[in-house]
């Protein structure tokens, strides 16, 4: 297993050594139009000024951090406990469990792409492309616990949950980073990620603690509420930001600097 997991990064390292470039001028994979655009705009003066303290004092970064914490509590727990839950539901061997566990993530990756494309086509309502998938994912986990069904029924709900949990990632970062000037985006991104990843510690512990008589569906049921709470908070915060900037998910210059 370790060999299989370690081989792809080594292959990518070799490919990157040949395909990567130190600058746009040396990148053979870029078209002339792409290269010219990057070269002309990378040296553009950044008008917004700010420091780390400015980011810390920005209430938006902490609200986004809390939403992300609730969300990532579900993300890590879903991924880490999925194989164990599949084994519990199917009573199958490790090989079948591995294939069954992969299905939700494969479909989630596909939906992540299309949700991001759809969000880009709309642009002004990115919050909906975050909150709706999270609510769907949370409801799927709750229904799995409340409604008894067989393996197929549970598998369908887990697939829906996986799609909801992961498909919001693209619109999420486009939405969250739109409220910070470019020279503060890295710091804001880091703070949001740090707070969110604390959920990666909390979530798996909650699932293990709540699971009664080793029934993991009890733990996943709790994760559903974390996801639904993240969805509701995203909607409420989106409404607050809309009232201040006029458009959900699009910040004005004065808003970005605040």
Coordinates of C-alpha atoms in Angstrom, one line a residue:
X1 CA 0.0 0.0 0.0
X2 CA 2.8 2.4 0.9
X3 CA 4.6 1.6 -2.4
X4 CA 1.4 2.3 -4.4
X5 CA 0.9 5.6 -2.6
X6 CA 4.5 6.7 -2.9
X7 CA 4.9 5.9 -6.6
X8 CA 2.6 8.6 -8.1
X9 CA 4.4 11.6 -6.4
X10 CA 7.7 10.2 -7.7
X11 CA 6.3 10.0 -11.2
X12 CA 4.9 13.5 -11.0
X13 CA 8.3 14.8 -9.8
X14 CA 10.0 13.4 -12.9
X15 CA 7.3 14.8 -15.2
X16 CA 7.4 18.2 -13.5
X17 CA 11.2 18.3 -13.9
X18 CA 10.7 18.1 -17.7
X19 CA 7.4 20.0 -18.1
X20 CA 7.7 22.7 -15.4
X21 CA 9.2 26.1 -16.0
X22 CA 10.8 28.8 -13.9
X23 CA 8.8 31.6 -15.5
X24 CA 6.0 32.2 -18.1
X25 CA 8.6 33.1 -20.7
X26 CA 10.1 29.6 -20.5
X27 CA 6.8 27.7 -20.2
X28 CA 6.2 25.9 -23.5
X29 CA 2.7 24.8 -22.5
X30 CA 1.4 28.4 -22.5
X31 CA -0.1 29.9 -25.6
X32 CA 1.3 33.3 -26.8
X33 CA -1.9 35.0 -25.6
X34 CA -1.7 33.4 -22.1
X35 CA 2.0 34.2 -21.8
X36 CA 1.6 37.8 -22.8
X37 CA -1.3 38.3 -20.4
X38 CA 0.6 36.9 -17.4
X39 CA 3.8 38.9 -18.2
X40 CA 1.8 42.1 -18.6
X41 CA -0.3 41.7 -15.4
X42 CA 2.1 40.1 -12.9
X43 CA 4.0 43.4 -12.4
X44 CA 0.8 45.4 -12.0
X45 CA 0.9 47.6 -8.9
X46 CA -1.2 46.4 -6.0
X47 CA -3.2 49.3 -4.8
X48 CA -4.5 47.8 -1.6
X49 CA -2.2 47.9 1.4
X50 CA -2.5 45.9 4.5
X51 CA -0.6 43.8 7.0
X52 CA -1.1 40.6 8.9
X53 CA -2.8 42.5 11.6
X54 CA -5.2 44.0 9.1
X55 CA -6.3 40.4 8.2
X56 CA -6.6 39.3 11.8
X57 CA -8.8 42.3 12.6
X58 CA -11.1 41.6 9.6
X59 CA -14.2 39.9 11.0
X60 CA -14.8 38.2 7.7
X61 CA -11.8 36.0 8.0
X62 CA -13.0 34.6 11.3
X63 CA -16.5 34.0 10.1
X64 CA -15.2 32.2 7.0
X65 CA -12.8 30.2 9.4
X66 CA -15.7 29.0 11.5
X67 CA -17.8 28.0 8.6
X68 CA -14.8 26.1 7.2
X69 CA -14.2 24.5 10.6
X70 CA -17.7 23.1 10.6
X71 CA -17.3 21.9 7.0
X72 CA -13.9 20.3 7.4
X73 CA -15.1 18.5 10.5
X74 CA -17.3 16.6 8.2
X75 CA -14.8 16.3 5.3
X76 CA -12.0 14.5 7.2
X77 CA -14.3 12.3 9.2
X78 CA -16.2 11.3 6.0
X79 CA -12.9 10.3 4.3
X80 CA -11.2 8.6 7.3
X81 CA -14.2 6.6 8.5
X82 CA -15.7 5.7 5.1
X83 CA -13.8 2.3 4.7
X84 CA -14.9 1.2 8.2
X85 CA -18.5 2.2 7.5
X86 CA -18.5 0.4 4.2
X87 CA -17.1 -2.8 5.9
X88 CA -19.9 -2.5 8.6
X89 CA -22.6 -2.1 6.0
X90 CA -21.5 -4.7 3.4
X91 CA -19.7 -7.3 5.6
X92 CA -17.3 -7.7 2.7
X93 CA -13.6 -8.2 2.5
X94 CA -11.0 -5.4 2.2
X95 CA -10.9 -5.6 -1.6
X96 CA -14.6 -4.9 -2.0
X97 CA -14.6 -2.3 0.7
X98 CA -11.8 -0.5 -1.1
X99 CA -13.8 -0.3 -4.4
X100 CA -17.0 0.7 -2.6
X101 CA -15.2 3.4 -0.7
X102 CA -13.8 4.9 -3.9
X103 CA -17.1 5.4 -5.6
X104 CA -18.4 8.4 -3.6
X105 CA -15.0 10.2 -4.1
X106 CA -14.8 9.5 -7.8
X107 CA -18.3 10.9 -8.4
X108 CA -17.6 13.8 -6.0
X109 CA -14.6 14.8 -8.0
X110 CA -16.6 14.9 -11.2
X111 CA -19.4 17.0 -9.6
X112 CA -16.7 19.3 -8.0
X113 CA -15.6 20.2 -11.5
X114 CA -19.1 20.8 -12.9
X115 CA -20.2 22.8 -9.8
X116 CA -17.2 25.1 -10.2
X117 CA -17.9 25.6 -13.9
X118 CA -21.5 26.3 -13.1
X119 CA -20.6 28.7 -10.4
X120 CA -18.2 30.6 -12.7
X121 CA -21.0 30.9 -15.3
X122 CA -23.2 32.6 -12.7
X123 CA -20.5 34.5 -10.9
X124 CA -22.6 36.7 -8.6
X125 CA -24.2 33.9 -6.4
X126 CA -21.3 31.7 -5.4
X127 CA -22.6 31.4 -1.9
X128 CA -25.5 29.2 -3.3
X129 CA -23.0 26.8 -4.9
X130 CA -21.4 26.4 -1.4
X131 CA -24.4 26.3 0.9
X132 CA -26.7 24.1 -1.3
X133 CA -24.2 21.2 -1.7
X134 CA -23.3 21.3 2.0
X135 CA -27.0 21.2 3.0
X136 CA -27.6 18.2 0.6
X137 CA -24.6 16.4 2.0
X138 CA -25.7 17.0 5.6
X139 CA -29.2 15.9 4.9
X140 CA -28.0 12.7 3.2
X141 CA -26.0 11.7 6.3
X142 CA -29.0 12.5 8.6
X143 CA -31.4 10.5 6.4
X144 CA -29.0 7.5 6.4
X145 CA -29.3 7.3 10.2
X146 CA -33.0 8.1 10.4
X147 CA -34.3 5.8 7.6
X148 CA -33.4 2.2 7.6
X149 CA -32.4 0.6 4.4
X150 CA -30.1 -1.9 2.8
X151 CA -26.7 -1.7 1.3
X152 CA -27.8 -0.1 -1.9
X153 CA -29.9 2.6 -0.1
X154 CA -27.0 3.5 2.2
X155 CA -24.6 3.5 -0.7
X156 CA -26.7 6.0 -2.6
X157 CA -27.0 8.3 0.4
X158 CA -23.2 8.1 1.0
X159 CA -22.6 9.0 -2.7
X160 CA -24.9 12.0 -2.4
X161 CA -23.2 13.0 0.8
X162 CA -19.8 12.8 -0.8
X163 CA -20.9 14.9 -3.7
X164 CA -22.4 17.5 -1.4
X165 CA -19.3 17.7 0.9
X166 CA -16.7 18.0 -1.8
X167 CA -18.4 19.8 -4.8
X168 CA -18.5 23.1 -2.9
X169 CA -14.7 23.5 -2.7
X170 CA -14.2 25.4 -5.9
X171 CA -16.9 28.1 -5.4
X172 CA -15.9 28.3 -1.7
X173 CA -12.4 29.7 -2.3
X174 CA -13.5 31.9 -5.1
X175 CA -16.2 33.4 -2.9
X176 CA -14.2 33.7 0.3
X177 CA -11.1 35.2 -1.3
X178 CA -13.1 37.8 -3.2
X179 CA -13.5 39.7 0.1
X180 CA -9.7 40.2 0.6
X181 CA -7.3 42.3 -1.4
X182 CA -4.7 40.4 -3.4
X183 CA -1.8 41.1 -1.0
X184 CA -3.9 39.8 2.0
X185 CA -5.3 36.7 0.2
X186 CA -2.4 34.4 1.2
X187 CA -2.7 35.3 4.9
X188 CA -6.5 35.0 4.9
X189 CA -6.3 31.7 3.1
X190 CA -3.8 30.4 5.6
X191 CA -5.9 31.5 8.6
X192 CA -9.0 30.0 7.2
X193 CA -7.2 26.7 6.4
X194 CA -5.6 26.5 9.9
X195 CA -9.0 26.9 11.6
X196 CA -10.7 24.5 9.3
X197 CA -8.1 21.8 9.7
X198 CA -8.7 21.9 13.4
X199 CA -12.0 20.3 12.4
X200 CA -9.9 17.5 10.9
X201 CA -8.8 16.7 14.5
X202 CA -12.2 17.2 16.1
X203 CA -14.4 15.3 13.5
X204 CA -12.9 11.8 13.6
X205 CA -12.8 12.0 17.4
X206 CA -16.5 12.9 17.5
X207 CA -17.4 10.0 15.1
X208 CA -15.6 7.5 17.3
X209 CA -17.0 8.8 20.5
X210 CA -20.6 9.0 19.3
X211 CA -20.7 5.7 17.5
X212 CA -22.8 3.5 19.9
X213 CA -22.0 -0.2 20.0
X214 CA -19.5 0.4 17.1
X215 CA -22.4 1.7 14.9
X216 CA -20.6 4.3 12.7
X217 CA -23.9 5.5 11.3
X218 CA -24.5 7.3 14.6
X219 CA -21.2 9.2 14.1
X220 CA -22.0 10.1 10.5
X221 CA -25.4 11.3 11.7
X222 CA -23.7 14.0 13.8
X223 CA -21.5 15.0 10.9
X224 CA -24.6 15.8 9.0
X225 CA -25.5 18.5 11.5
X226 CA -22.1 20.1 11.3
X227 CA -22.5 20.3 7.5
X228 CA -26.0 21.7 7.7
X229 CA -24.8 24.3 10.3
X230 CA -22.0 25.3 7.9
X231 CA -24.6 25.6 5.1
X232 CA -26.9 27.8 7.2
X233 CA -24.0 30.0 8.3
X234 CA -22.8 30.5 4.7
X235 CA -26.3 31.6 3.7
X236 CA -26.7 34.0 6.6
X237 CA -23.2 35.5 6.2
X238 CA -23.8 35.8 2.4
X239 CA -26.9 37.8 3.2
X240 CA -24.9 40.1 5.5
X241 CA -22.2 40.6 2.9
X242 CA -24.9 41.2 0.3
X243 CA -26.4 44.0 2.3
X244 CA -23.0 45.7 2.6
X245 CA -21.6 45.1 -1.0
X246 CA -24.8 44.7 -2.9
X247 CA -23.9 41.4 -4.5
X248 CA -23.5 38.0 -2.9
X249 CA -20.0 36.7 -3.4
X250 CA -18.6 39.8 -5.1
X251 CA -16.8 42.3 -3.0
X252 CA -16.4 46.0 -3.8
X253 CA -13.1 47.8 -3.3
X254 CA -14.2 49.3 0.0
X255 CA -15.4 46.0 1.3
X256 CA -12.1 44.2 0.5
X257 CA -10.1 46.8 2.4
X258 CA -12.3 46.7 5.5

